[in-house]
Structures are given as C-alpha cells and as structure tokens.
Amino acid sequence: MAKTVGDFFWERISAWGVKRIFGYPGDGINGLIGALDRAQDRLEFVQSRHEEMSAFMACAHAKFTGEVGVCLATSGPGAIHLLNGLYDAQLDHQPVVAIVGQQSRAALGGNYQQEVDLLTLFKDVAGEYVHMASSPVQIRHLVDRAMRIAKAERAVTCIIIPNDIQEMNAVEEPPQKHGTIHSGVGYSPPVVLPADEDLKRAADVINAGKKVAILIGAGALHAGDEVTELAEKLGAGVAKALLGKAALPDDLPFVTGSIGLLGTRPSYDMMMGCDTLLMIGSRFPYSEFLPPVGQARGVQIDLDPKMVSIRYPMEVNLIGDSAGTIRKLLPLLDAKTDRSWREGIEKGIEDWWSVLEGRAMTSADPINPQRVFWELSPRLPDRCIITADSGSGTNWFARDVKMRKGMMSSLSGTLATMGPAVPYAIAAKFAYPDRPVVAMVGDGAMQMNGLAELITVGKYWKKWANPQMIFLVLANGDLNQVTWEMRAQAGDPKFEASQEVPRFPFARYAELLGFKGIYVDDPESIGPAWDEAFAAKVPVVLEVVTDPNVPPLPPHITFENAKALTSTLLTGDPDEVKIVTQTVKEMVNDYLPGGKSR
C-alpha cells in the first residue's frame, strides 16, 4: 500500500518529538484519522468530547511540559470550535499546532457544505503561521515550519489540509527544482542573555534602591532557585502573578503571594511602598496594583522584547532567559545590609496568613468557600498538579492554597475564559500519569463543559499509573465572579435571570460514571471529605455547597468599589442582607485575625 499524505504527515509530526494528539474526528479529516490509526505505535490519540476541549488540552500540555501541544479538528464547525482554546494558548504564549481539515480543493469557492474560509478564520489566533496545503509536495515544509515557529515564537500555528490531499500519494522528498522547498526537522532554543552593559545599568538601578520589590510570572517557573537567591541578596519580597504561582513555594517567608484583584495585602503593600521594581517573566496587566508611576525605578527581565516596558515604564529592560539573566546579574548586585524593609514584608506576610485563616473559618450559609481551600492546602500531596477555572473560586485558589516545591499549577491567565480546569487536568494526567491532579471548578464552568469532559476521564483513567484525580465543584448556584463584578464595579444588583445556575447533582453524576462522588454541606465535614477523596482509588468529584455571598474582597478597597457596592445595596440586591452580614464578618478578620468574627 502506497504511503498517503496522511501517513507521511504523522510520520513528520512524530519526527518532531510529538507523542500525543488531542482531537475529535470528522469527515473533513478522514484521511488523517485513518493514517493516525496506522501510526498508533508512535502517536497516541486522545478523544475529547468537543474540539474546544482538545485545544485546551493542547495548551495545557504545552504549559505543563514545555513541549508543543497538538490538536486536531475537522473542517468547518470542528475548526471553529478550536478557537477559544487556541486563543487561550496564544494569549498565554504557549506553543500549539492546530491541524484542521478542509473541503476538497475542487469545491472551494463554490459555497460548498461546511466550507469556511479557514485561512481568514485562523489568521489572528495563528498569525505567526497559518497555511493551507494545495499540493502533497508542501506537506513536509508545512509541518516543519509550523512546528519550528510554534517552538521558536511560543505561538499558535495552524496547518489546513483539504480532504482530497490527505489520501493522495505522499511526496516525502520534493523534486529539487525551481519553486520547491527543502526543509528539515529540529529546533534548539538559543541561549538568550542581555548585553553586559545592560546588566551593569540594571545593577546600578537595583543597587541604588533601598526597598526592592520583585514580581515574577510564568517566565520564572524554571528560575525558582535563582529568584530565591536574588531575593535573599536584595532583602526583597516576591509577589507572584497567577501563572507564576508555582514558581516559588509559599512557605518561603518573603513570598507575598498573588498580586492584583485576586491578590494579597502584603503584595499590594509591598508595591505601594517600594522604591525599586524588578519584574521577571511576567506580563501582569493591572497597573493599579503596581507602584504609582514615578515612585519606583524599574528593571524588567523577559525573553520577548515585544513585551517589556508595557506595564510599567521600565528604566532598564533585560532581554533574556530569566534564570540565565539572574545568574549573570547576581555578581553585580550589592547585598542589602539593612533588612528593615524585608523584615516588614515578612511580618506583613505572617499577619496575612492569620487574616486568611480567620476569613476561612468564618461561618457562612452553609459553607464558606475559603475554608474549602484552606482545608485542602495542608492535605495536598507532594508533586501534585493543580488546575483552576476562571471564577470566584480562582480568588481562593490564588490566596488560600500554599504551593510547595515540586508542585505545578495553571489556569487560563490572560484570556481568563471559563471552562479550562477540567481539560487542563486531563492533559496534566496524560503528561504525568503518576502524579496527583486536582481541578478546581465552579458549578457554572462544570455545567458549561466539565460534565462532558468527565466522560473523557471515564474513558481513559484506568490507563494512568496513579488514579488520584479530584474535581472540586463549588456548588453555589451562582455565576459568582460576574455577580460580584456587577456589584463592586458597575454598582448593579445581582440579576437573578442571568446569574443563577440550576442545581445539578454533581456527586451523583460522578457515581454514574464509576467515580467516587462526595457531597458536603457541613463545614465540619470538609477536612474529612478531602481525606476521603485523596484516599480513593478512582477519580473523585467533590461537590461542596458554598455560600455565594462571601465577598472576594480585593487587597485594597478603593472608593470606587465602595461606592459601587453601596449603590448596589441601595438599588436593592436580592441578597443584600446576606452580603452585608458576610462582608462585615470578612472585614472584621482584617483587624481581629484568627476567626474572631465567627
């Protein structure tokens, strides 16, 4: 049997080191699916329930492994479904290759069934490289360029293959004549380091400062030891953007935790009091949580020159790998002998953990969601992987969960889309089948797509070496993050028609799938429920009924926030009495930490 384009395509993809394809079949990719069946000795196909989930899985694979994630979809509707997950990858700068089918070339331009202008459709999300094959001769260089550009640019790329081409005879070696391309496999990332004169300028700025604040993001995930040494030498505190939450463990006394609306008061206080800002591998977007312009001198380290000095007017920009750049910078820095700035930061962090404990143990109706995360934190197994969704639960993940060395975590950082926690968890489990995985999901996101992807877990979980996989569902009957945004930002009351989520028996549904379902509506049962979940020998859905009126208080309440919330209550929010009660309880803990407001 002659080798088809589909066969050669997967052979070439495999030559780039790809081992796993996330996708969903369709007649627009029949030739590729048939060839993938013949390539099972080299490639594993993971069937999601929806193409968007395949793209999320590819993005998560890239985030957790550093490899290129690959997703596959059919033409027309299947290709369209990929977009949200691909934008998640694009905005978080992850290398993902999307492979999509197209109608036969003879039909294109004829308003044929499922004919969509895919080049235009993908031009934004895969703008670094999106091309359609018009001849079998192109396949080699389309694969090579899509993979190399995805790796080099940490970007989304896309290959479109009409279905008639997929079953043609392969052309492995293009003819050596004018107008042909002869590409090769392989990419090794360069070692990128700043020029010596720039390192010296940066050191001069940092050495002149007395109150240094460090902010790290996803670009520092591989530079934890270097950041620790840097912070110790400078007597600095370190705040973490959410994608960098796993970069440093939270048991280090100088780690202030998350930053921003979901952040901590020590991070906010440090930014408002510093005279020098050192930003490492982060594109944290919210300027109101950075030092006022003119207060601090700035130095930024980032691998991408397009992304420097766009969040804060930096005095020196160091273009380079985070770990390598810090190693080059350290010998040029003076050790700070006055530790009063650092001591103040550490005292603030110590007090903050007491405040968080008090908030978590405050009573609610029926369960305070913060307590769910607070009780989880000390129970997390070593080397576990945590995925979080976009919702009010992200607040508690950001603040209450203490990361330890060796753990991993991720979420949809820049796109902040609903729905990725479950597919992220699935991708994490495929990449590291021996590691425990915990997904944190709101009931809205679980209903949006998580329930369907639990079926995917049911299809594959018995293949994994370690069955520990827990899906926490915060069942509060509310699209809670948006509800609070309406209240605190727009001054509008909760609109029940848009915000209320129908009740669903998540734990019982898990049992239908052969998993363990645990239902909790008593705060004293939270700890034992987590213990039971981690002891299970099958995947677990832990359904916890939580109070939607526990406010996700920002680290600093602005006059505008207070004015908007007051306007909400004056307008007549359906839960206004509960809002006032819970808000007072939460704020009392800021002054009487340790649960005095219970």
Coordinates of C-alpha atoms in Angstrom, one line a residue:
M1 CA 0.0 0.0 0.0
A2 CA 1.5 3.4 -1.0
K3 CA 2.2 5.8 1.7
T4 CA -0.5 8.5 1.7
V5 CA -0.1 12.2 2.6
G6 CA -1.9 11.4 5.9
D7 CA 0.7 8.7 6.7
F8 CA 3.6 11.0 5.8
F9 CA 2.1 13.9 7.7
W10 CA 2.0 11.9 11.0
E11 CA 5.4 10.5 10.4
R12 CA 6.8 14.0 10.0
I13 CA 4.9 15.2 13.1
S14 CA 6.4 12.3 15.1
A15 CA 9.9 13.2 13.8
W16 CA 9.5 16.5 15.8
G17 CA 9.1 14.5 19.0
V18 CA 5.3 14.8 19.3
K19 CA 3.8 11.8 21.1
R20 CA 0.1 12.8 21.7
I21 CA -2.6 14.4 19.6
F22 CA -5.8 15.8 21.2
G23 CA -8.8 15.9 18.9
Y24 CA -12.1 14.9 17.6
P25 CA -12.9 13.1 14.3
G26 CA -14.9 14.3 11.3
D27 CA -15.2 13.6 7.6
G28 CA -13.0 16.6 6.8
I29 CA -10.0 14.7 8.3
N30 CA -10.9 11.1 7.4
G31 CA -7.6 10.7 5.6
L32 CA -5.7 12.0 8.7
I33 CA -7.7 9.9 11.1
G34 CA -7.2 6.7 9.0
A35 CA -3.4 7.4 8.9
L36 CA -3.4 8.1 12.7
D37 CA -4.8 4.7 13.2
R38 CA -1.8 3.3 11.3
A39 CA 0.6 5.4 13.4
Q40 CA -0.6 4.2 16.8
D41 CA 2.9 2.8 17.6
R42 CA 4.2 6.4 17.5
L43 CA 1.3 8.6 18.4
E44 CA -1.5 8.5 21.0
F45 CA -4.8 10.0 20.0
V46 CA -6.8 11.5 22.9
Q47 CA -10.5 11.9 22.0
S48 CA -12.2 14.8 23.8
R49 CA -15.9 15.5 23.8
H50 CA -15.6 18.8 22.0
E51 CA -12.9 20.4 19.8
E52 CA -12.6 23.4 22.2
M53 CA -11.6 21.0 24.9
S54 CA -8.9 19.5 22.6
A55 CA -7.4 22.9 22.1
F56 CA -7.5 23.5 25.9
M57 CA -5.7 20.1 26.4
A58 CA -3.1 21.0 23.8
C59 CA -2.5 24.4 25.6
A60 CA -2.2 22.7 29.0
H61 CA 0.2 20.1 27.6
A62 CA 2.4 22.9 26.4
K63 CA 2.2 24.7 29.8
F64 CA 2.9 21.6 31.9
T65 CA 5.6 20.0 29.7
G66 CA 7.2 22.8 27.7
E67 CA 6.6 20.8 24.6
V68 CA 4.4 21.7 21.6
G69 CA 0.8 20.8 22.1
V70 CA -1.0 19.5 19.1
C71 CA -4.8 19.5 18.4
L72 CA -6.8 18.1 15.5
A73 CA -10.2 19.0 14.2
T74 CA -12.3 18.6 11.1
S75 CA -13.2 21.3 8.6
G76 CA -15.9 24.0 9.1
P77 CA -17.6 23.6 12.5
G78 CA -14.9 21.5 14.1
A79 CA -12.2 24.0 13.1
I80 CA -14.4 26.9 14.5
H81 CA -14.8 25.0 17.8
L82 CA -11.0 25.1 18.4
L83 CA -10.8 28.9 18.6
N84 CA -11.4 29.6 22.2
G85 CA -8.8 27.1 23.4
L86 CA -6.3 28.3 20.8
Y87 CA -6.8 31.9 22.0
D88 CA -6.0 30.7 25.5
A89 CA -2.7 29.4 24.2
Q90 CA -2.0 32.5 22.1
L91 CA -2.6 34.9 24.9
D92 CA -0.5 32.9 27.4
H93 CA 2.3 32.5 24.8
Q94 CA 2.2 28.7 24.5
P95 CA 3.4 26.6 21.5
V96 CA 0.4 24.9 20.0
V97 CA -0.1 23.5 16.5
A98 CA -3.6 23.2 15.2
I99 CA -4.3 20.7 12.4
V100 CA -7.6 21.2 10.6
G101 CA -9.3 19.7 7.6
Q102 CA -10.9 21.5 4.6
Q103 CA -13.3 20.6 1.8
S104 CA -11.8 19.2 -1.4
R105 CA -9.9 21.8 -3.5
A106 CA -12.3 21.4 -6.4
A107 CA -15.2 22.6 -4.2
L108 CA -13.5 25.6 -2.7
G109 CA -15.1 28.9 -3.7
G110 CA -18.4 27.1 -4.5
N111 CA -20.3 27.7 -1.3
Y112 CA -19.9 24.0 -0.5
Q113 CA -21.2 22.3 2.6
Q114 CA -19.0 23.1 5.6
E115 CA -16.8 25.4 3.5
V116 CA -15.3 28.1 5.7
D117 CA -12.5 30.5 4.8
L118 CA -10.2 28.9 7.4
L119 CA -7.2 31.0 6.4
T120 CA -9.1 34.1 7.4
L121 CA -10.6 32.4 10.4
F122 CA -7.2 31.4 11.9
K123 CA -5.2 34.4 10.7
D124 CA -5.5 36.2 14.1
V125 CA -5.1 33.4 16.5
A126 CA -2.4 31.7 14.4
G127 CA -1.0 34.8 12.9
E128 CA 2.7 33.7 13.2
Y129 CA 2.0 30.9 10.7
V130 CA -1.2 29.6 9.1
H131 CA -1.2 27.9 5.6
M132 CA -3.3 25.5 3.6
A133 CA -1.8 22.7 1.6
S134 CA -2.6 22.8 -2.1
S135 CA -0.2 20.0 -3.1
P136 CA 1.3 16.9 -1.4
V137 CA 4.7 18.4 -2.1
Q138 CA 4.1 21.1 0.6
I139 CA 3.4 18.7 3.5
R140 CA 7.0 18.4 4.6
H141 CA 7.7 22.1 4.9
L142 CA 4.3 23.0 6.3
V143 CA 4.9 20.6 9.2
D144 CA 8.5 21.7 9.7
R145 CA 7.7 25.4 9.6
A146 CA 4.5 25.1 11.8
M147 CA 6.4 23.2 14.5
R148 CA 9.6 25.3 14.4
I149 CA 7.7 28.6 14.5
A150 CA 5.5 27.4 17.4
K151 CA 8.6 26.4 19.3
A152 CA 10.7 29.5 18.5
E153 CA 7.9 32.1 18.9
R154 CA 6.0 30.3 21.7
A155 CA 3.0 30.8 19.5
V156 CA -0.1 29.1 17.9
T157 CA 0.4 27.9 14.3
C158 CA -2.1 26.2 12.0
I159 CA -1.9 23.7 9.1
I160 CA -5.0 23.3 6.9
I161 CA -5.2 20.2 4.7
P162 CA -8.1 19.7 2.2
N163 CA -9.5 16.2 2.5
D164 CA -8.7 15.2 -1.1
I165 CA -5.0 15.8 -0.5
Q166 CA -5.0 13.7 2.7
E167 CA -5.4 10.5 0.7
M168 CA -3.1 11.3 -2.2
N169 CA 0.3 9.6 -2.5
A170 CA 2.9 11.2 -0.3
V171 CA 5.8 13.2 -1.7
E172 CA 8.4 12.7 1.0
E173 CA 11.2 14.4 -0.9
P174 CA 10.2 17.3 -3.1
P175 CA 11.9 17.5 -6.5
Q176 CA 15.0 19.6 -6.5
K177 CA 13.9 22.3 -8.9
H178 CA 13.0 25.9 -9.0
G179 CA 10.0 26.7 -6.8
T180 CA 10.3 23.9 -4.3
I181 CA 11.1 24.0 -0.6
H182 CA 13.5 21.5 1.1
S183 CA 13.0 21.8 4.9
G184 CA 14.4 19.9 7.8
V185 CA 13.4 18.7 11.3
G186 CA 14.7 20.1 14.5
Y187 CA 14.9 23.2 16.7
S188 CA 17.2 24.0 19.7
P189 CA 16.3 27.2 21.6
P190 CA 19.1 29.7 21.7
V191 CA 20.6 30.9 25.0
V192 CA 19.4 34.5 25.1
L193 CA 21.2 36.8 27.6
P194 CA 21.4 40.6 27.8
A195 CA 24.5 42.6 26.9
D196 CA 27.0 43.2 29.7
E197 CA 26.4 46.9 29.6
D198 CA 22.7 46.5 30.1
L199 CA 23.3 44.2 33.0
K200 CA 25.5 46.8 34.5
R201 CA 22.9 49.5 34.0
A202 CA 20.3 47.3 35.7
A203 CA 22.6 46.5 38.6
D204 CA 23.2 50.3 39.1
V205 CA 19.4 50.9 39.4
I206 CA 18.9 48.0 41.8
N207 CA 21.9 48.8 43.9
A208 CA 20.6 52.3 44.4
G209 CA 17.3 51.1 45.8
K210 CA 16.6 50.6 49.5
K211 CA 13.1 48.9 49.1
V212 CA 13.2 46.4 46.3
A213 CA 10.0 44.6 45.2
I214 CA 10.2 41.6 42.8
L215 CA 7.2 40.4 40.7
I216 CA 7.5 37.0 38.9
G217 CA 5.3 35.3 36.4
A218 CA 5.2 32.2 34.2
G219 CA 8.6 33.1 32.7
A220 CA 10.2 32.4 36.1
L221 CA 8.7 28.9 36.6
H222 CA 12.1 27.4 35.8
A223 CA 14.1 30.0 37.8
G224 CA 12.9 29.4 41.4
D225 CA 16.4 28.9 42.8
E226 CA 17.7 32.0 41.1
V227 CA 14.9 34.2 42.2
T228 CA 15.3 32.9 45.8
E229 CA 19.0 33.8 45.8
L230 CA 18.2 37.2 44.3
A231 CA 15.5 38.0 46.9
E232 CA 17.8 36.9 49.7
K233 CA 20.7 39.1 48.5
L234 CA 18.4 42.2 47.9
G235 CA 16.3 41.8 51.1
A236 CA 13.3 41.9 48.7
G237 CA 9.9 40.4 48.8
V238 CA 8.5 38.4 45.9
A239 CA 4.9 38.7 44.6
K240 CA 3.6 36.2 42.1
A241 CA 1.3 36.7 39.1
L242 CA -1.2 33.9 38.9
L243 CA 0.6 32.0 36.1
G244 CA 3.7 32.1 38.2
K245 CA 2.1 30.8 41.4
A246 CA 4.1 27.6 41.3
A247 CA 7.4 29.4 40.6
L248 CA 8.2 29.7 44.3
P249 CA 6.8 27.9 47.3
D250 CA 4.5 29.9 49.6
D251 CA 6.3 28.7 52.7
L252 CA 9.3 31.0 52.0
P253 CA 8.9 33.9 54.4
F254 CA 9.5 36.6 51.8
V255 CA 6.9 35.3 49.3
T256 CA 3.9 37.8 49.5
G257 CA 1.7 35.6 47.3
S258 CA -0.5 36.6 44.4
I259 CA -1.0 40.1 43.1
G260 CA -4.0 42.0 41.7
L261 CA -7.7 41.8 42.4
L262 CA -7.2 38.2 43.4
G263 CA -4.0 39.0 45.3
T264 CA -2.9 39.6 48.8
R265 CA -2.5 42.6 51.0
P266 CA 1.3 42.0 51.5
S267 CA 1.8 42.1 47.7
Y268 CA -0.2 45.3 47.5
D269 CA 1.5 46.9 50.4
M270 CA 4.9 46.0 49.0
M271 CA 4.2 47.5 45.6
M272 CA 2.8 50.7 47.2
G273 CA 5.9 51.1 49.4
C274 CA 8.8 50.0 47.2
D275 CA 11.4 52.3 45.5
T276 CA 12.6 49.7 43.0
L277 CA 10.5 47.2 41.0
L278 CA 12.1 44.2 39.4
M279 CA 9.7 42.3 37.1
I280 CA 10.8 38.8 36.0
G281 CA 9.0 36.8 33.3
S282 CA 5.6 38.5 33.9
R283 CA 3.2 40.5 31.8
F284 CA 0.9 41.2 34.7
P285 CA -1.6 43.7 33.2
Y286 CA -3.2 45.7 36.1
S287 CA -1.3 48.9 36.5
E288 CA -3.3 49.9 39.6
F289 CA -1.6 47.2 41.6
L290 CA 1.9 48.2 40.5
P291 CA 3.8 51.2 42.1
P292 CA 2.5 54.6 41.2
V293 CA 4.4 55.8 38.1
G294 CA 7.4 57.8 39.3
Q295 CA 7.6 56.2 42.7
A296 CA 9.9 53.3 41.8
R297 CA 12.7 52.8 39.3
G298 CA 12.1 49.7 37.2
V299 CA 14.0 46.8 35.7
Q300 CA 12.4 44.1 33.7
I301 CA 13.6 40.7 32.6
D302 CA 11.8 39.0 29.7
L303 CA 12.6 36.7 26.8
D304 CA 10.3 38.6 24.5
P305 CA 11.4 42.1 23.6
K306 CA 7.8 42.9 22.4
M307 CA 6.5 42.5 26.0
V308 CA 8.9 44.8 28.0
S309 CA 8.0 48.2 29.4
I310 CA 4.3 48.0 28.6
R311 CA 3.0 47.5 32.1
Y312 CA 5.3 50.0 33.9
P313 CA 7.8 52.5 32.4
M314 CA 11.0 50.5 33.0
E315 CA 14.4 52.2 33.2
V316 CA 16.3 49.1 32.0
N317 CA 14.9 46.2 30.0
L318 CA 16.9 42.9 30.0
I319 CA 16.1 40.7 27.1
G320 CA 16.9 37.1 28.1
D321 CA 16.1 33.9 29.8
S322 CA 15.1 34.5 33.4
A323 CA 17.3 32.0 35.1
G324 CA 20.4 32.8 33.0
T325 CA 19.9 36.5 33.2
I326 CA 19.6 36.4 37.0
R327 CA 22.8 34.3 37.3
K328 CA 24.6 37.0 35.2
L329 CA 23.1 39.8 37.2
L330 CA 23.8 38.4 40.7
P331 CA 27.6 39.1 40.9
L332 CA 26.9 42.7 40.0
L333 CA 24.5 43.3 42.9
D334 CA 25.3 44.6 46.3
A335 CA 23.9 42.6 49.3
K336 CA 21.5 44.8 51.2
T337 CA 22.7 45.0 54.8
D338 CA 19.7 47.0 56.1
R339 CA 17.0 44.3 56.4
S340 CA 14.2 46.5 57.9
W341 CA 12.3 46.5 54.5
R342 CA 12.5 42.8 54.3
E343 CA 11.5 42.3 58.0
G344 CA 8.4 44.5 57.5
I345 CA 7.4 42.4 54.5
E346 CA 7.8 39.2 56.4
K347 CA 5.8 40.5 59.3
G348 CA 3.0 41.5 56.9
I349 CA 3.0 38.0 55.4
E350 CA 2.8 36.4 58.8
D351 CA -0.1 38.6 59.8
W352 CA -1.8 38.0 56.4
W353 CA -1.9 34.2 56.8
S354 CA -3.6 34.8 60.2
V355 CA -6.1 37.0 58.5
L356 CA -6.8 34.4 55.8
E357 CA -7.3 31.7 58.4
G358 CA -9.8 33.9 60.2
R359 CA -11.6 34.6 57.0
A360 CA -11.7 30.9 56.0
M361 CA -13.0 29.8 59.4
T362 CA -15.8 32.5 59.4
S363 CA -19.3 31.0 59.3
A364 CA -21.4 31.1 56.2
D365 CA -24.5 29.6 54.7
P366 CA -23.9 26.7 54.6
I367 CA -20.1 26.7 53.8
N368 CA -17.5 29.4 53.4
P369 CA -15.7 28.7 50.1
Q370 CA -12.5 29.9 51.6
R371 CA -12.5 27.1 54.1
V372 CA -12.7 24.5 51.4
F373 CA -9.3 25.7 50.0
W374 CA -7.8 26.4 53.4
E375 CA -8.5 22.8 54.5
L376 CA -7.2 21.5 51.2
S377 CA -3.8 23.3 51.3
P378 CA -2.0 21.2 54.0
R379 CA -3.5 18.0 52.5
L380 CA -2.1 18.5 49.0
P381 CA 0.2 15.6 48.1
D382 CA 3.7 16.2 47.1
R383 CA 4.3 16.8 43.3
C384 CA 0.5 17.4 42.8
I385 CA -0.7 19.4 39.8
I386 CA -3.5 21.9 40.3
T387 CA -5.7 23.4 37.6
A388 CA -8.1 26.2 38.3
D389 CA -11.0 27.7 36.4
S390 CA -12.0 31.3 35.9
G391 CA -14.5 32.3 38.6
S392 CA -14.8 33.3 42.2
G393 CA -13.0 30.1 43.2
T394 CA -9.9 31.5 41.5
N395 CA -9.7 34.0 44.3
W396 CA -9.5 31.3 46.9
F397 CA -7.0 29.3 44.9
A398 CA -4.8 32.4 44.5
R399 CA -4.9 33.3 48.1
D400 CA -5.5 30.3 50.3
V401 CA -3.6 27.5 48.6
K402 CA 0.0 27.3 49.6
M403 CA 2.2 25.9 46.9
R404 CA 5.1 23.7 47.9
K405 CA 8.3 23.0 45.9
G406 CA 7.7 20.4 43.2
M407 CA 4.0 21.3 42.7
M408 CA 2.7 22.6 39.4
S409 CA -0.4 24.7 38.6
S410 CA -2.0 26.6 35.8
L411 CA -5.2 28.2 34.5
S412 CA -6.3 30.5 31.7
G413 CA -4.2 33.5 32.6
T414 CA -4.7 36.2 30.1
L415 CA -7.9 35.1 28.3
A416 CA -9.4 34.1 31.7
T417 CA -12.0 32.0 29.9
M418 CA -14.5 29.7 31.7
G419 CA -14.1 26.0 31.3
P420 CA -10.4 25.0 31.1
A421 CA -9.9 23.5 34.5
V422 CA -11.2 20.0 33.6
P423 CA -9.5 19.7 30.2
Y424 CA -6.3 21.1 31.7
A425 CA -6.5 18.4 34.4
I426 CA -6.9 15.7 31.7
A427 CA -3.9 16.9 29.8
A428 CA -1.8 17.0 33.0
K429 CA -2.8 13.5 33.8
F430 CA -1.8 12.3 30.3
A431 CA 1.6 14.1 30.6
Y432 CA 2.2 12.9 34.2
P433 CA 0.1 9.8 34.8
D434 CA 1.9 9.1 38.2
R435 CA 1.1 12.5 39.7
P436 CA -2.0 13.5 41.7
V437 CA -4.2 16.1 39.9
V438 CA -6.7 18.4 41.5
A439 CA -9.1 20.6 39.4
M440 CA -11.0 23.5 41.0
V441 CA -14.2 24.3 39.2
G442 CA -17.3 26.4 39.8
D443 CA -20.7 24.9 39.1
G444 CA -21.2 27.2 36.2
A445 CA -18.0 26.1 34.4
M446 CA -18.6 22.5 35.3
Q447 CA -22.1 22.7 33.7
M448 CA -20.6 24.6 30.7
N449 CA -18.3 21.8 29.6
G450 CA -16.8 20.0 32.6
L451 CA -19.5 17.4 32.9
A452 CA -18.9 16.3 29.3
E453 CA -15.2 16.0 29.9
L454 CA -15.7 13.8 32.9
I455 CA -16.8 11.3 30.3
T456 CA -13.4 11.6 28.8
V457 CA -11.8 10.9 32.2
G458 CA -14.1 7.8 32.4
K459 CA -12.7 6.7 29.0
Y460 CA -9.0 6.9 29.9
W461 CA -8.4 6.9 33.7
K462 CA -7.7 3.2 34.1
K463 CA -4.6 3.7 31.9
W464 CA -3.0 6.1 34.4
A465 CA -0.5 4.8 36.9
N466 CA -1.9 6.9 39.7
P467 CA -5.7 7.2 39.9
Q468 CA -5.6 10.3 42.2
M469 CA -7.7 12.8 40.3
I470 CA -10.1 15.1 42.2
F471 CA -12.6 17.5 40.7
L472 CA -13.7 20.1 43.3
V473 CA -17.0 21.6 42.4
L474 CA -18.1 24.8 44.2
A475 CA -21.9 24.5 44.1
N476 CA -23.2 27.9 45.0
G477 CA -25.9 28.2 42.3
D478 CA -24.5 31.4 41.0
L479 CA -22.1 32.7 38.3
N480 CA -20.4 34.2 41.3
Q481 CA -17.4 36.1 39.9
V482 CA -19.6 38.1 37.5
T483 CA -22.2 38.7 40.2
W484 CA -19.6 40.3 42.4
E485 CA -18.1 42.2 39.5
M486 CA -21.6 43.6 38.8
R487 CA -21.9 44.6 42.4
A488 CA -18.5 46.1 43.1
Q489 CA -17.6 47.5 39.7
A490 CA -20.8 48.5 38.0
G491 CA -22.9 49.1 41.1
D492 CA -25.7 46.8 39.8
P493 CA -27.6 44.3 41.9
K494 CA -27.5 40.6 41.2
F495 CA -29.6 39.9 38.1
E496 CA -31.1 36.5 39.0
A497 CA -32.2 35.7 35.5
S498 CA -28.6 35.8 34.2
Q499 CA -26.7 34.8 37.3
E500 CA -28.5 31.9 38.9
V501 CA -27.2 28.4 37.9
P502 CA -29.6 25.4 38.1
R503 CA -28.8 22.9 40.7
F504 CA -27.2 19.7 39.5
P505 CA -26.2 16.5 41.4
F506 CA -22.5 16.5 40.6
A507 CA -21.5 13.9 43.1
R508 CA -24.3 11.5 42.0
Y509 CA -23.3 12.1 38.3
A510 CA -19.8 11.0 39.2
E511 CA -21.1 7.8 40.6
L512 CA -22.9 7.1 37.3
L513 CA -19.5 7.3 35.6
G514 CA -17.9 4.8 38.0
F515 CA -16.1 7.5 40.0
K516 CA -16.5 8.4 43.7
G517 CA -18.9 11.2 44.5
I518 CA -18.7 13.1 47.7
Y519 CA -21.3 15.6 48.7
V520 CA -20.6 18.1 51.5
D521 CA -22.9 20.7 53.0
D522 CA -21.5 20.8 56.6
P523 CA -18.3 22.8 57.2
E524 CA -17.0 20.3 59.8
S525 CA -17.1 17.7 57.1
I526 CA -14.7 19.5 54.7
G527 CA -11.4 18.1 56.1
P528 CA -12.6 14.5 56.3
A529 CA -14.0 14.8 52.8
W530 CA -10.7 15.9 51.4
D531 CA -9.0 12.9 53.2
E532 CA -11.6 10.6 51.7
A533 CA -11.0 12.0 48.3
F534 CA -7.3 11.6 48.3
A535 CA -7.6 8.0 49.6
A536 CA -9.9 7.0 46.8
K537 CA -8.7 4.5 44.1
V538 CA -10.8 6.1 41.4
P539 CA -11.4 9.7 40.2
V540 CA -13.4 11.8 42.6
V541 CA -16.0 14.6 42.2
L542 CA -16.1 16.5 45.5
E543 CA -19.3 18.6 45.5
V544 CA -19.3 21.3 48.2
V545 CA -22.3 23.5 48.7
T546 CA -20.9 27.0 49.3
D547 CA -22.2 30.4 50.1
P548 CA -22.3 32.8 47.1
N549 CA -22.5 35.8 49.3
V550 CA -18.9 35.5 50.8
P551 CA -17.3 38.5 49.2
P552 CA -14.0 38.1 47.3
L553 CA -12.5 41.2 48.9
P554 CA -9.6 42.8 46.9
P555 CA -6.4 43.5 48.9
H556 CA -7.3 47.2 48.7
I557 CA -10.8 48.5 48.6
T558 CA -11.0 51.7 46.5
F559 CA -13.5 54.5 46.9
E560 CA -15.0 53.5 43.6
N561 CA -15.5 49.9 44.8
A562 CA -17.2 51.0 48.0
K563 CA -19.4 53.5 46.1
A564 CA -20.4 50.8 43.6
L565 CA -21.3 48.3 46.3
T566 CA -23.2 50.9 48.3
S567 CA -25.1 51.8 45.1
T568 CA -25.9 48.1 44.7
L569 CA -27.4 47.8 48.1
L570 CA -29.4 51.0 47.8
T571 CA -30.7 49.7 44.5
G572 CA -31.9 46.5 46.2
D573 CA -29.9 43.4 45.7
P574 CA -31.9 40.2 46.3
D575 CA -29.2 39.0 48.7
E576 CA -28.4 42.4 50.3
V577 CA -28.8 41.3 54.0
K578 CA -26.5 38.3 53.5
I579 CA -24.0 40.5 51.6
V580 CA -23.8 43.0 54.4
T581 CA -23.5 40.2 57.0
Q582 CA -20.7 38.3 55.3
T583 CA -18.8 41.4 54.3
V584 CA -18.8 42.6 57.9
K585 CA -17.6 39.2 59.0
E586 CA -14.8 39.2 56.5
M587 CA -13.6 42.7 57.2
V588 CA -13.6 42.1 61.0
N589 CA -10.9 39.5 60.4
D590 CA -8.6 42.1 58.9
Y591 CA -8.5 43.7 62.4
L592 CA -9.2 40.7 64.6
P593 CA -7.4 37.8 62.8
G594 CA -7.9 34.2 63.9
G595 CA -11.6 33.8 63.4
K596 CA -12.9 36.3 66.0
S597 CA -15.9 37.1 63.7
R598 CA -17.4 33.6 63.7

